[in-house]
Coordinates of C-alpha atoms in Angstrom, one line a residue:
Chain U
M1 CA -26.3 -5.8 -92.5
F2 CA -27.9 -3.6 -89.9
T3 CA -30.4 -1.8 -91.6
P4 CA -33.1 0.3 -90.0
T5 CA -35.6 -2.5 -90.3
Y6 CA -33.5 -5.1 -89.0
V7 CA -32.6 -2.9 -85.9
A8 CA -36.6 -2.1 -85.7
Q9 CA -37.2 -5.8 -86.0
Q10 CA -34.5 -6.5 -83.1
I11 CA -36.4 -3.7 -80.8
I12 CA -40.0 -5.5 -81.7
N13 CA -38.4 -8.8 -80.4
G14 CA -36.7 -7.5 -77.5
V15 CA -39.8 -5.8 -76.4
N16 CA -41.7 -9.2 -76.8
L17 CA -39.0 -11.0 -74.8
G18 CA -39.0 -8.3 -72.0
S19 CA -42.5 -8.4 -71.4
M20 CA -42.4 -11.8 -70.5
Y21 CA -39.5 -11.1 -68.3
A22 CA -41.2 -8.3 -66.6
L23 CA -44.6 -10.3 -66.0
I24 CA -42.4 -13.0 -64.3
A25 CA -40.2 -10.5 -62.5
I26 CA -43.1 -9.0 -60.7
G27 CA -44.2 -11.7 -58.4
L28 CA -40.5 -12.6 -57.8
T29 CA -40.0 -9.3 -56.6
M30 CA -43.3 -8.6 -54.8
V31 CA -42.2 -11.8 -52.6
Y32 CA -38.9 -11.1 -52.3
G33 CA -39.9 -7.6 -51.1
L34 CA -42.0 -8.8 -48.4
L35 CA -40.3 -12.1 -47.2
R36 CA -36.8 -12.0 -48.7
L37 CA -37.6 -15.1 -50.2
I38 CA -36.1 -16.2 -53.6
N39 CA -39.1 -18.4 -54.8
F40 CA -37.8 -20.7 -56.9
A41 CA -41.1 -22.0 -57.3
H42 CA -42.2 -18.9 -59.2
G43 CA -41.4 -20.6 -62.8
D44 CA -43.0 -23.9 -61.8
L45 CA -46.5 -22.1 -61.6
L46 CA -45.4 -20.6 -64.6
M47 CA -45.3 -23.9 -66.4
L48 CA -48.4 -25.1 -64.8
G49 CA -50.4 -22.0 -66.1
A50 CA -48.9 -23.2 -69.6
Y51 CA -50.5 -26.8 -69.0
L52 CA -53.5 -25.6 -68.1
G53 CA -53.8 -23.2 -71.1
L54 CA -52.8 -26.1 -73.2
L55 CA -55.4 -28.4 -71.9
L56 CA -58.2 -25.5 -72.4
V57 CA -56.5 -24.5 -76.0
S58 CA -56.7 -28.3 -77.2
A59 CA -60.1 -28.5 -76.0
A60 CA -60.8 -25.7 -78.4
F61 CA -62.2 -23.4 -75.7
T62 CA -63.7 -20.3 -77.1
P63 CA -63.4 -17.2 -76.9
L64 CA -59.6 -18.0 -77.0
I65 CA -58.7 -15.2 -74.3
L66 CA -60.4 -17.4 -71.8
T67 CA -57.9 -19.9 -72.4
L68 CA -55.4 -17.3 -71.0
F69 CA -57.8 -15.7 -68.2
I70 CA -58.9 -19.1 -66.3
P71 CA -55.4 -20.1 -65.8
M72 CA -54.3 -17.0 -64.6
L73 CA -57.2 -17.1 -62.0
A74 CA -56.6 -20.8 -61.4
I75 CA -52.7 -20.4 -60.9
G76 CA -53.2 -17.5 -58.4
F77 CA -55.3 -19.6 -56.0
V78 CA -52.4 -22.4 -56.6
G79 CA -49.8 -19.5 -55.6
I80 CA -51.9 -18.7 -52.5
L81 CA -52.2 -22.3 -51.6
V82 CA -48.3 -23.1 -51.9
E83 CA -47.8 -20.0 -49.5
R84 CA -50.1 -21.4 -47.1
L85 CA -49.0 -24.6 -47.1
A86 CA -45.3 -24.5 -47.6
Y87 CA -44.3 -20.7 -46.7
R88 CA -46.2 -19.7 -43.7
P89 CA -45.4 -22.3 -41.7
L90 CA -41.9 -20.8 -41.9
R91 CA -42.8 -17.3 -40.9
G92 CA -40.1 -15.8 -38.7
A93 CA -37.8 -18.7 -39.5
P94 CA -34.2 -18.2 -41.0
E95 CA -34.3 -16.9 -44.5
V96 CA -32.5 -20.1 -45.7
T97 CA -35.5 -22.3 -44.4
M98 CA -37.5 -20.9 -46.6
L99 CA -35.2 -20.9 -49.7
I100 CA -34.9 -24.5 -49.2
T101 CA -38.5 -25.3 -49.0
S102 CA -39.3 -23.2 -52.3
L103 CA -36.7 -25.4 -54.1
A104 CA -38.7 -28.7 -52.5
V105 CA -41.8 -27.3 -53.8
S106 CA -40.3 -26.9 -57.0
S107 CA -39.1 -29.9 -57.4
I108 CA -42.5 -31.5 -56.1
I109 CA -44.4 -29.8 -58.5
E110 CA -42.3 -30.3 -61.4
N111 CA -41.7 -34.4 -60.8
S112 CA -45.8 -34.3 -59.9
M113 CA -46.2 -33.3 -63.7
V114 CA -43.4 -35.9 -64.4
M115 CA -45.4 -38.3 -63.2
T116 CA -49.0 -37.6 -64.4
V117 CA -48.3 -36.0 -68.0
T118 CA -44.7 -37.4 -68.4
A119 CA -41.9 -35.5 -69.2
Q120 CA -42.4 -35.4 -72.9
P121 CA -42.4 -32.0 -74.7
R122 CA -46.3 -31.3 -75.6
A123 CA -47.2 -29.2 -78.9
F124 CA -49.2 -25.6 -77.8
N125 CA -50.9 -24.7 -80.9
L126 CA -52.9 -21.7 -81.3
P127 CA -55.8 -21.5 -83.9
A128 CA -54.1 -20.7 -87.1
G129 CA -55.3 -16.8 -86.9
V130 CA -53.3 -16.0 -83.9
N131 CA -49.8 -16.6 -85.4
Q132 CA -50.6 -14.3 -88.6
L133 CA -47.9 -12.2 -89.3
H134 CA -48.3 -8.5 -90.1
T135 CA -45.8 -6.7 -92.0
V136 CA -45.6 -2.7 -91.1
A137 CA -42.6 -1.0 -93.2
G138 CA -40.9 -4.0 -93.5
V139 CA -41.1 -4.9 -89.9
S140 CA -42.9 -8.1 -89.2
F141 CA -44.8 -9.3 -85.9
S142 CA -47.4 -11.9 -85.6
T143 CA -50.9 -11.1 -83.6
L144 CA -49.6 -13.1 -80.6
D145 CA -46.6 -10.4 -80.5
A146 CA -49.2 -7.9 -80.4
L147 CA -51.3 -9.6 -77.5
T148 CA -48.1 -10.5 -75.7
V149 CA -47.0 -6.9 -75.4
G150 CA -50.8 -5.3 -75.3
L151 CA -51.6 -7.6 -72.6
S152 CA -48.3 -7.4 -70.6
V153 CA -48.5 -3.4 -70.9
A154 CA -52.3 -3.8 -69.5
L155 CA -51.8 -6.0 -66.6
M156 CA -48.7 -4.3 -65.7
A157 CA -50.6 -0.8 -65.6
A158 CA -53.4 -2.6 -63.7
L159 CA -51.3 -3.5 -60.9
T160 CA -49.4 -0.2 -60.7
L161 CA -53.2 1.2 -60.3
Y162 CA -53.8 -1.5 -57.6
V163 CA -50.7 -0.9 -55.8
R164 CA -50.8 3.0 -55.8
N165 CA -54.2 3.4 -55.0
T166 CA -55.8 0.7 -53.0
R167 CA -55.7 0.2 -49.2
T168 CA -54.0 -3.4 -49.5
G169 CA -51.7 -2.0 -52.4
I170 CA -50.5 0.7 -49.8
A171 CA -50.1 -1.7 -47.0
M172 CA -48.2 -3.8 -49.6
R173 CA -45.5 -1.3 -50.2
A174 CA -45.6 -0.4 -46.7
A175 CA -44.9 -4.0 -45.9
A176 CA -42.3 -4.3 -48.3
E177 CA -40.6 -1.3 -47.0
N178 CA -40.4 -2.4 -43.2
L179 CA -42.2 -5.3 -42.4
R180 CA -42.1 -4.9 -38.8
A181 CA -43.4 -1.4 -38.7
A182 CA -45.9 -2.4 -40.9
R183 CA -47.1 -4.7 -38.6
L184 CA -47.1 -2.3 -35.9
M185 CA -49.2 -0.4 -37.8
G186 CA -51.7 -2.6 -37.9
I187 CA -51.3 -3.9 -41.3
D188 CA -52.3 -7.9 -41.5
I189 CA -49.2 -9.1 -43.1
N190 CA -50.6 -12.6 -43.9
R191 CA -53.4 -11.2 -45.7
V192 CA -50.7 -8.9 -47.9
V193 CA -48.5 -11.6 -48.3
M194 CA -51.5 -13.7 -49.9
V195 CA -52.3 -11.1 -52.1
A196 CA -48.7 -10.7 -53.3
F197 CA -48.8 -14.4 -54.0
F198 CA -52.2 -14.2 -55.8
L199 CA -51.0 -11.5 -58.0
G200 CA -47.7 -12.6 -58.6
S201 CA -48.9 -16.3 -59.6
M202 CA -51.6 -15.0 -61.7
L203 CA -49.0 -12.8 -64.0
A204 CA -46.7 -16.0 -63.9
A205 CA -49.4 -17.9 -65.5
A206 CA -50.0 -15.6 -68.1
A207 CA -46.5 -15.5 -69.0
G208 CA -46.5 -18.9 -69.2
W209 CA -49.5 -19.0 -71.6
L210 CA -47.7 -16.6 -73.8
W211 CA -44.4 -18.1 -73.6
A212 CA -45.7 -21.6 -74.3
A213 CA -47.5 -19.6 -77.2
K214 CA -44.5 -18.1 -78.3
Y215 CA -42.2 -21.2 -78.5
S216 CA -45.4 -23.9 -79.1
T217 CA -44.2 -26.1 -76.7
V218 CA -44.7 -27.0 -72.9
E219 CA -42.9 -29.4 -70.7
P220 CA -42.5 -29.7 -67.1
F221 CA -39.2 -27.9 -66.5
M222 CA -40.1 -25.4 -69.0
G223 CA -40.4 -22.8 -66.0
F224 CA -36.9 -23.1 -64.4
L225 CA -34.9 -20.8 -67.2
P226 CA -37.3 -18.2 -67.7
G227 CA -37.9 -18.0 -63.5
L228 CA -34.1 -17.8 -63.1
K229 CA -33.5 -15.0 -65.9
A230 CA -36.3 -13.1 -64.6
F231 CA -35.0 -13.0 -61.0
V232 CA -31.7 -11.8 -63.1
A233 CA -34.1 -9.1 -64.4
A234 CA -35.6 -8.1 -60.7
V235 CA -31.9 -7.9 -59.4
I236 CA -30.8 -5.7 -62.5
G237 CA -33.7 -3.3 -61.9
G238 CA -33.7 -3.4 -58.2
I239 CA -35.3 -6.0 -56.2
G240 CA -38.3 -5.7 -54.2
V241 CA -39.7 -2.6 -56.4
I242 CA -42.1 -3.3 -58.7
P243 CA -41.3 -0.6 -61.2
G244 CA -37.5 -2.1 -61.1
A245 CA -39.0 -5.5 -62.2
V246 CA -40.7 -4.0 -65.0
L247 CA -37.4 -2.1 -66.2
G248 CA -35.2 -4.9 -65.6
G249 CA -37.5 -7.3 -67.4
Y250 CA -37.3 -5.0 -70.3
L251 CA -33.5 -4.2 -70.2
L252 CA -33.0 -8.3 -69.9
G253 CA -35.0 -8.6 -73.1
F254 CA -33.3 -6.2 -74.9
A255 CA -30.0 -7.3 -74.1
E256 CA -30.6 -10.7 -74.7
I257 CA -32.0 -9.9 -78.1
F258 CA -29.0 -7.8 -79.2
F259 CA -26.7 -10.2 -78.0
V260 CA -28.0 -12.4 -80.4
G261 CA -29.1 -10.0 -83.1
F262 CA -25.9 -8.2 -83.5
L263 CA -22.9 -10.3 -82.5
P264 CA -21.5 -12.9 -85.2
P265 CA -23.8 -16.1 -84.8
A266 CA -21.1 -18.0 -83.4
Y267 CA -21.7 -16.2 -80.2
S268 CA -25.5 -16.8 -79.8
G269 CA -25.2 -20.3 -78.3
Y270 CA -23.8 -18.3 -75.2
R271 CA -26.9 -16.4 -74.9
D272 CA -28.0 -18.1 -71.5
A273 CA -24.4 -17.6 -70.1
F274 CA -24.5 -13.8 -71.1
V275 CA -27.5 -13.4 -68.8
F276 CA -25.8 -14.7 -65.8
A277 CA -22.4 -13.1 -66.5
L278 CA -24.6 -10.0 -66.8
L279 CA -25.9 -10.7 -62.9
L280 CA -22.5 -11.1 -61.7
L281 CA -21.6 -7.7 -63.4
I282 CA -24.6 -6.2 -61.8
L283 CA -23.9 -7.4 -58.5
L284 CA -20.4 -6.1 -58.8
I285 CA -21.1 -2.5 -60.0
R286 CA -24.2 -1.6 -59.0
P287 CA -26.0 -4.3 -56.5
N288 CA -29.0 -2.2 -55.9
G289 CA -30.2 -2.2 -59.1
I290 CA -30.9 0.6 -60.9
L291 CA -34.2 1.8 -59.1
G292 CA -33.3 -0.1 -55.7
A293 CA -32.9 1.9 -52.7
S294 CA -29.0 2.1 -51.4
T295 CA -29.7 -0.2 -48.3
E296 CA -27.9 -3.2 -49.5
E297 CA -25.4 -3.7 -46.8
R298 CA -21.9 -4.7 -47.7
A299 CA -18.6 -6.3 -46.4
Chain T
M1 CA -23.5 -17.7 -28.5
S2 CA -24.7 -20.7 -30.4
R3 CA -25.2 -24.1 -30.4
A4 CA -22.5 -24.7 -33.0
M5 CA -20.3 -23.2 -30.0
D6 CA -20.4 -26.1 -28.1
G7 CA -18.1 -28.7 -27.8
V8 CA -15.5 -26.2 -28.9
R9 CA -13.4 -25.9 -25.5
R10 CA -9.9 -26.0 -25.4
V11 CA -7.7 -29.0 -25.8
D12 CA -4.6 -30.1 -24.3
I13 CA -1.9 -31.6 -26.4
N14 CA -2.6 -35.0 -25.1
G15 CA -6.3 -35.1 -26.0
A16 CA -5.1 -34.0 -29.9
A17 CA -2.7 -36.7 -30.0
R18 CA -5.0 -39.3 -28.5
N19 CA -7.8 -38.3 -30.9
L20 CA -5.1 -38.3 -33.8
L21 CA -4.7 -41.8 -32.8
V22 CA -8.2 -42.9 -32.2
G23 CA -8.9 -41.4 -35.9
C24 CA -6.1 -43.5 -37.4
A25 CA -7.8 -46.6 -35.8
Y26 CA -11.2 -45.3 -37.4
V27 CA -9.6 -45.2 -40.7
A28 CA -8.3 -48.7 -40.3
L29 CA -11.5 -50.0 -39.6
L30 CA -13.1 -48.0 -42.5
A31 CA -10.3 -49.9 -44.5
T32 CA -11.1 -53.2 -43.6
L33 CA -15.1 -52.7 -44.1
L34 CA -14.0 -51.4 -47.5
W35 CA -11.8 -54.4 -48.4
L36 CA -14.5 -56.8 -46.7
A37 CA -16.8 -55.1 -49.0
Q38 CA -14.5 -55.2 -52.3
S39 CA -14.4 -59.0 -51.8
T40 CA -18.1 -59.7 -51.0
L41 CA -20.0 -57.5 -53.1
N42 CA -21.1 -57.4 -56.8
N43 CA -20.1 -54.6 -59.2
Y44 CA -23.5 -53.0 -58.8
Y45 CA -23.5 -52.5 -55.1
L46 CA -19.8 -51.7 -55.2
R47 CA -20.8 -48.7 -57.4
I48 CA -23.5 -47.3 -54.9
L49 CA -20.8 -47.7 -52.4
A50 CA -18.7 -45.2 -54.7
V51 CA -21.3 -42.8 -55.0
I52 CA -21.7 -43.1 -51.2
G53 CA -18.4 -42.0 -50.9
I54 CA -18.7 -38.8 -53.7
N55 CA -22.0 -37.8 -51.6
I56 CA -19.9 -37.5 -48.6
I57 CA -17.5 -35.5 -50.1
L58 CA -19.9 -33.3 -51.6
T59 CA -22.3 -32.9 -48.3
V60 CA -19.5 -32.5 -45.9
S61 CA -17.8 -29.6 -48.1
L62 CA -21.2 -28.2 -48.9
N63 CA -21.7 -27.9 -45.1
L64 CA -18.9 -25.7 -44.7
T65 CA -20.5 -22.8 -47.1
N66 CA -24.3 -23.5 -46.5
G67 CA -23.8 -24.6 -42.7
F68 CA -21.1 -23.1 -40.9
A69 CA -20.6 -19.7 -42.9
G70 CA -24.4 -19.2 -43.5
D71 CA -24.5 -18.6 -47.0
F72 CA -26.2 -20.9 -49.5
S73 CA -24.6 -21.9 -52.7
L74 CA -26.5 -24.3 -55.1
G75 CA -23.4 -24.4 -57.1
I76 CA -22.7 -28.1 -56.7
A77 CA -23.6 -29.3 -60.2
A78 CA -21.7 -26.7 -61.7
F79 CA -18.5 -27.1 -59.8
M80 CA -18.7 -31.2 -60.3
S81 CA -18.9 -30.5 -63.9
I82 CA -15.9 -28.3 -64.2
G83 CA -13.8 -30.6 -62.0
A84 CA -15.2 -33.9 -64.2
Y85 CA -14.4 -32.3 -67.6
T86 CA -11.1 -30.7 -66.2
A87 CA -10.0 -34.2 -64.9
A88 CA -11.1 -36.3 -67.6
L89 CA -9.3 -34.2 -70.2
L90 CA -6.1 -34.4 -68.4
S91 CA -6.2 -38.3 -68.0
L92 CA -7.4 -39.2 -71.3
P93 CA -5.1 -41.3 -73.1
V94 CA -2.9 -39.2 -75.7
A95 CA -4.0 -41.5 -78.7
M96 CA -7.5 -41.2 -77.8
K97 CA -7.1 -37.7 -77.6
T98 CA -5.9 -37.3 -80.9
A99 CA -8.5 -39.5 -82.6
S100 CA -11.4 -37.8 -80.7
F101 CA -10.1 -34.1 -80.0
P102 CA -8.7 -32.9 -83.3
G103 CA -9.4 -29.4 -82.1
L104 CA -7.5 -29.7 -78.8
P105 CA -4.7 -27.2 -78.2
A106 CA -1.5 -29.2 -78.9
W107 CA 0.2 -29.0 -75.2
L108 CA -3.0 -30.8 -74.0
Q109 CA -3.2 -33.1 -76.7
A110 CA 0.1 -34.5 -75.9
T111 CA -0.4 -34.6 -72.3
S112 CA -2.4 -37.4 -70.3
I113 CA -1.3 -37.3 -66.2
P114 CA -2.1 -39.8 -63.5
F115 CA -5.7 -40.1 -61.9
L116 CA -4.3 -38.1 -58.9
P117 CA -3.0 -35.2 -60.3
A118 CA -5.8 -34.7 -62.6
T119 CA -8.2 -34.8 -59.8
I120 CA -6.8 -32.6 -58.1
A121 CA -6.5 -30.1 -61.2
G122 CA -10.4 -30.2 -61.4
G123 CA -10.7 -29.3 -57.9
V124 CA -8.3 -26.3 -58.8
M125 CA -10.2 -25.1 -61.4
A126 CA -13.6 -25.7 -59.7
A127 CA -11.9 -23.3 -56.8
I128 CA -11.0 -20.6 -59.5
A129 CA -14.6 -20.4 -60.8
A130 CA -15.7 -19.9 -57.3
V131 CA -13.4 -17.0 -57.1
I132 CA -14.8 -15.4 -59.8
V133 CA -18.4 -15.9 -58.9
G134 CA -17.7 -15.7 -55.1
L135 CA -16.1 -12.2 -55.3
P136 CA -18.8 -9.9 -56.5
V137 CA -21.3 -11.9 -54.9
L138 CA -20.0 -12.7 -51.1
R139 CA -19.7 -8.7 -50.3
L140 CA -23.2 -8.6 -50.5
R141 CA -26.0 -9.7 -47.8
G142 CA -29.0 -11.6 -49.0
H143 CA -28.9 -15.1 -50.8
Y144 CA -27.7 -13.9 -54.1
L145 CA -25.1 -16.5 -53.9
A146 CA -28.2 -19.3 -54.3
V147 CA -28.9 -17.4 -57.8
A148 CA -25.5 -16.7 -58.8
T149 CA -24.4 -20.1 -58.5
L150 CA -27.4 -21.5 -60.2
G151 CA -26.3 -19.1 -63.0
L152 CA -23.1 -20.4 -63.1
M153 CA -24.9 -23.9 -63.6
V154 CA -26.0 -22.7 -66.9
I155 CA -23.0 -20.6 -67.7
V156 CA -20.9 -23.9 -67.4
R157 CA -23.6 -26.0 -69.5
V158 CA -23.7 -23.8 -72.2
V159 CA -19.9 -23.6 -72.3
A160 CA -19.9 -27.3 -72.3
N161 CA -22.3 -27.6 -75.1
N162 CA -20.8 -24.9 -77.3
W163 CA -16.8 -25.4 -76.8
Q164 CA -16.6 -28.1 -79.4
D165 CA -12.9 -28.1 -79.8
V166 CA -12.4 -29.1 -76.2
T167 CA -15.7 -30.7 -74.7
R168 CA -17.1 -31.9 -78.1
G169 CA -20.2 -30.2 -77.3
A170 CA -23.5 -32.2 -76.5
R171 CA -21.8 -35.4 -77.7
G172 CA -19.7 -35.3 -74.4
I173 CA -16.5 -37.1 -73.5
N174 CA -16.6 -41.0 -73.2
G175 CA -14.1 -43.8 -73.2
I176 CA -12.9 -41.8 -69.6
P177 CA -10.3 -44.5 -68.0
P178 CA -12.5 -46.1 -65.4
L179 CA -9.8 -45.2 -62.5
S180 CA -12.4 -44.6 -59.7
N181 CA -13.2 -47.0 -57.1
I182 CA -14.3 -47.2 -53.4
W183 CA -10.6 -46.6 -52.1
W184 CA -10.1 -43.2 -54.1
T185 CA -14.0 -41.8 -53.1
F186 CA -13.6 -42.8 -49.6
G187 CA -10.0 -41.6 -49.4
W188 CA -11.4 -38.6 -50.6
A189 CA -14.2 -38.7 -48.1
V190 CA -11.9 -39.0 -45.3
L191 CA -9.8 -36.3 -46.4
T192 CA -12.5 -34.0 -46.8
I193 CA -14.0 -34.9 -43.1
Y194 CA -10.6 -34.1 -41.9
V195 CA -9.8 -30.8 -43.6
V196 CA -13.3 -29.6 -42.9
W197 CA -13.3 -30.7 -39.3
M198 CA -9.8 -29.0 -38.7
V199 CA -11.1 -25.6 -40.3
V200 CA -14.3 -25.6 -38.5
H201 CA -12.3 -25.9 -35.1
S202 CA -9.7 -23.0 -36.3
P203 CA -9.9 -19.5 -36.3
Y204 CA -11.6 -19.6 -39.5
G205 CA -14.2 -21.6 -38.6
R206 CA -15.0 -19.4 -35.4
A207 CA -15.1 -16.6 -37.8
M208 CA -17.4 -18.4 -40.2
I209 CA -19.8 -19.5 -37.4
A210 CA -19.5 -15.6 -35.8
I211 CA -20.5 -14.3 -39.4
R212 CA -23.5 -16.7 -39.5
E213 CA -24.9 -16.0 -36.2
D214 CA -24.3 -12.0 -36.3
W215 CA -23.0 -10.7 -39.2
L216 CA -22.4 -6.9 -37.8
A217 CA -20.8 -8.2 -34.6
A218 CA -18.5 -10.3 -36.3
Q219 CA -17.5 -7.5 -38.2
A220 CA -17.3 -5.3 -35.7
R221 CA -14.9 -7.7 -33.7
G222 CA -12.4 -7.2 -36.6
V223 CA -13.4 -10.7 -38.7
N224 CA -12.9 -10.1 -42.6
V225 CA -16.5 -11.3 -43.6
L226 CA -15.6 -11.5 -47.6
R227 CA -11.9 -13.5 -47.1
T228 CA -13.9 -15.7 -44.4
R229 CA -16.8 -16.4 -46.8
L230 CA -14.9 -16.8 -49.7
L231 CA -12.5 -19.5 -48.0
A232 CA -15.6 -21.6 -47.1
F233 CA -17.1 -21.1 -50.5
V234 CA -13.9 -22.0 -52.3
L235 CA -12.7 -24.9 -50.5
S236 CA -16.0 -26.5 -50.6
A237 CA -15.9 -25.7 -54.6
F238 CA -12.6 -27.5 -54.6
F239 CA -13.9 -30.6 -53.0
A240 CA -17.0 -30.6 -55.2
G241 CA -14.8 -30.5 -58.1
V242 CA -12.7 -33.2 -56.7
A243 CA -16.1 -35.0 -56.5
G244 CA -17.1 -34.3 -60.2
A245 CA -13.4 -36.0 -61.1
L246 CA -13.9 -39.0 -59.2
Y247 CA -17.6 -39.5 -60.6
A248 CA -16.4 -38.6 -64.2
H249 CA -13.7 -41.4 -63.7
L250 CA -16.5 -43.7 -62.1
I251 CA -19.2 -43.7 -65.0
T252 CA -16.4 -43.2 -67.6
A253 CA -19.0 -41.2 -70.0
I254 CA -20.0 -37.2 -69.4
T255 CA -22.4 -35.0 -71.1
P256 CA -22.9 -31.4 -70.7
S257 CA -26.3 -32.7 -68.8
S258 CA -24.5 -35.1 -66.9
F259 CA -24.7 -32.4 -63.9
S260 CA -28.1 -31.2 -63.7
F261 CA -29.8 -29.4 -60.9
V262 CA -31.3 -32.6 -59.5
I263 CA -27.8 -33.4 -58.1
T264 CA -27.5 -30.2 -56.4
F265 CA -30.8 -30.3 -55.1
N266 CA -30.3 -33.7 -53.6
I267 CA -27.4 -32.9 -51.8
V268 CA -28.8 -30.0 -50.4
V269 CA -31.7 -32.5 -48.8
M270 CA -28.8 -34.8 -47.7
L271 CA -27.8 -31.5 -45.8
V272 CA -30.5 -30.6 -44.4
V273 CA -31.8 -33.9 -43.6
G274 CA -28.5 -34.6 -41.6
G275 CA -28.3 -31.0 -40.0
M276 CA -26.6 -27.7 -41.3
G277 CA -23.6 -27.3 -39.0
S278 CA -23.0 -30.9 -38.2
I279 CA -20.2 -33.0 -40.0
T280 CA -21.6 -36.5 -38.7
G281 CA -25.1 -35.4 -39.6
S282 CA -23.7 -34.5 -43.2
V283 CA -21.9 -38.2 -43.2
I284 CA -25.0 -39.9 -42.2
G285 CA -27.4 -37.6 -44.6
A286 CA -25.3 -38.7 -47.3
V287 CA -25.7 -42.3 -46.7
L288 CA -29.4 -42.5 -46.0
L289 CA -30.3 -40.3 -49.0
T290 CA -28.0 -42.4 -51.7
L291 CA -29.6 -45.8 -50.4
L292 CA -33.0 -44.1 -50.3
P293 CA -33.4 -43.4 -54.1
E294 CA -32.0 -46.6 -55.0
G295 CA -34.7 -48.4 -53.2
L296 CA -37.3 -46.1 -54.5
R297 CA -36.5 -46.6 -57.9
Q298 CA -37.3 -50.3 -57.5
V299 CA -40.6 -49.0 -56.4
E300 CA -41.2 -46.7 -59.0
T301 CA -40.5 -49.7 -61.4
A302 CA -43.1 -52.0 -59.5
L303 CA -45.8 -49.4 -59.7
A304 CA -45.5 -49.3 -63.4
V305 CA -48.8 -48.2 -65.1
G306 CA -49.2 -49.8 -68.1
G307 CA -45.7 -50.5 -68.5
T308 CA -44.2 -47.5 -67.8
P309 CA -42.5 -46.9 -64.3
L310 CA -43.6 -43.9 -62.4
Y311 CA -41.0 -41.8 -63.1
G312 CA -40.8 -38.8 -60.6
L313 CA -41.9 -40.5 -57.5
S314 CA -38.7 -40.9 -56.0
Q315 CA -37.7 -37.0 -56.5
I316 CA -41.2 -36.1 -55.0
I317 CA -40.5 -38.1 -52.1
I318 CA -37.1 -36.5 -51.3
A319 CA -38.5 -33.0 -52.1
L320 CA -41.1 -33.8 -49.5
L321 CA -38.6 -35.1 -47.1
A322 CA -36.7 -31.8 -47.5
A323 CA -39.9 -29.6 -46.9
L324 CA -41.2 -31.8 -43.9
V325 CA -37.7 -31.2 -42.4
M326 CA -37.9 -27.8 -43.1
I327 CA -41.3 -27.2 -41.5
F328 CA -41.2 -29.6 -38.6
R329 CA -37.5 -30.3 -37.8
R330 CA -35.5 -26.9 -39.2
Q331 CA -32.3 -28.4 -37.4
G332 CA -32.4 -31.5 -39.2
L333 CA -31.4 -34.9 -37.7
F334 CA -28.8 -33.9 -35.5
G335 CA -29.3 -30.1 -35.1
G336 CA -25.9 -28.9 -35.3
R337 CA -24.7 -31.3 -33.0
E338 CA -21.6 -33.4 -33.7
I339 CA -22.3 -37.6 -32.5
R340 CA -19.3 -38.2 -30.7
L341 CA -17.2 -41.4 -31.8
P342 CA -16.4 -43.5 -28.8
G343 CA -12.7 -42.9 -27.8
M344 CA -12.6 -39.5 -29.2
V345 CA -11.8 -36.8 -26.6
E346 CA -14.2 -33.7 -26.9
R347 CA -12.7 -30.8 -29.0

């Protein structure tokens, strides 16, 4: 049953799902690294990106790639706006106040969509060519799958270069390592946080577009589960470090696909439960994740 | 050391005895009011009243974890769901079980127990789930508990959807005996308040507050951090399970999606509006924020655009309230202080 082709197919699916998790997890891990905030509103920016993409796609906006780039840019600014209005007034407050605020922001965004466009799921249909299947050596993938992986890798490479080489990028890594010391060195924390929110939200919007295209549907609560799972991915890789988010995203993508693909079909309904059981396991045996520095304090 | 340490001075025995007496008087007053409500209000209002009792249980017990121990659990929906399913499966009449649950284990199919033990069993199952989640997570600093408990919610929903033999999957369980009423919910609410109050004013409670204020200092003074946090978390899960059981026997039909994240979020808002670390604040938050959405639902319908009510509006207002409280009055209405009831001696 598990022929090489079948295994290769599962690997393709895993890379595909993992790419999307990685894109989402990067934004979560950047914000957590800087502010120790689990940003529950992150998944909702993904949803907004998908809706904006749907708006442009159904208006037959061309070229197609712009229906992806425009939402990315727009949602990047939405991310900045959310940080400015909701999180910045709480700088220096106990972590839990920001956590509650992010839950509130998430609820406000979701229900604003329910109020304006209703909770009715909508079809997200791309032009026919994009979903065309290619078969190489018995393994099939669509143009969209190739786009997902290619684009994700390109975006992540660009982000890595940015964080490694630019002044703001270096400042960001410094602030993630030690916020207070970075501030004493004259780093403008507000600016760094703003850039982190912009980049993270941009990647979330890209993931939202790709997610909607893959599953051909959008609805106001679609961001909840991917956002939560991406956080699990970030924890697996080591929260706070960007390469960790990427690694965790791909590992989680593989784990989830393999769970469904290589176990008897009766188990496949438990796919989401498996992801969170994995979180508990990771927190039990390696709470700092794979690439995380072992700084986590324990009781 | 902190605001919450005010008002926990030594009590002499006479003071404690007096408080007990005055407390009994308040319970008698509450009973009279409930009796009055029972004989004057219609079923719609009685049901809202019963839900208020359930929300008081949930908010006051959540306060133990999120207010006093300084953790952040988002497990309300998960624990309610576990409690609801457990209690419903135990209290359903045997005839109904044989008809609707052919796949149920024989011993369970042949048992049907009264409401009170079924409710307690619901609480115990929720508490067991809390131990499983709490043990790996509560050793760590940071708010991993928030994500882990949300994960538990997903796990519970997935299991409820897939474990056909026991939960009937997406069809859910219906025909649950309508045993719950204002007497049960307020009885449990009073018990919850009493237990949480006693715990908070015991050495365990001091340890919780100490951990919240300064984890390292508490540990250095010999506080068993894991055990104390776990106690708070498991106890609040027990009461959430009880609340779920009460709720199931109030609405008489449950499905895997009955206990959604919205419930968890609304209870958190009740808690933060009342003020984390204030038991009386939790009670008032629960009452206000159960009534508010009921009122807002009328507004949603009144503002109907082209025949469809403005769904989402009431949830936006609740969320906005939470965000505004966090930004402008972080300590909530009561800021961790208790309202002193007349006649009670300060402890």
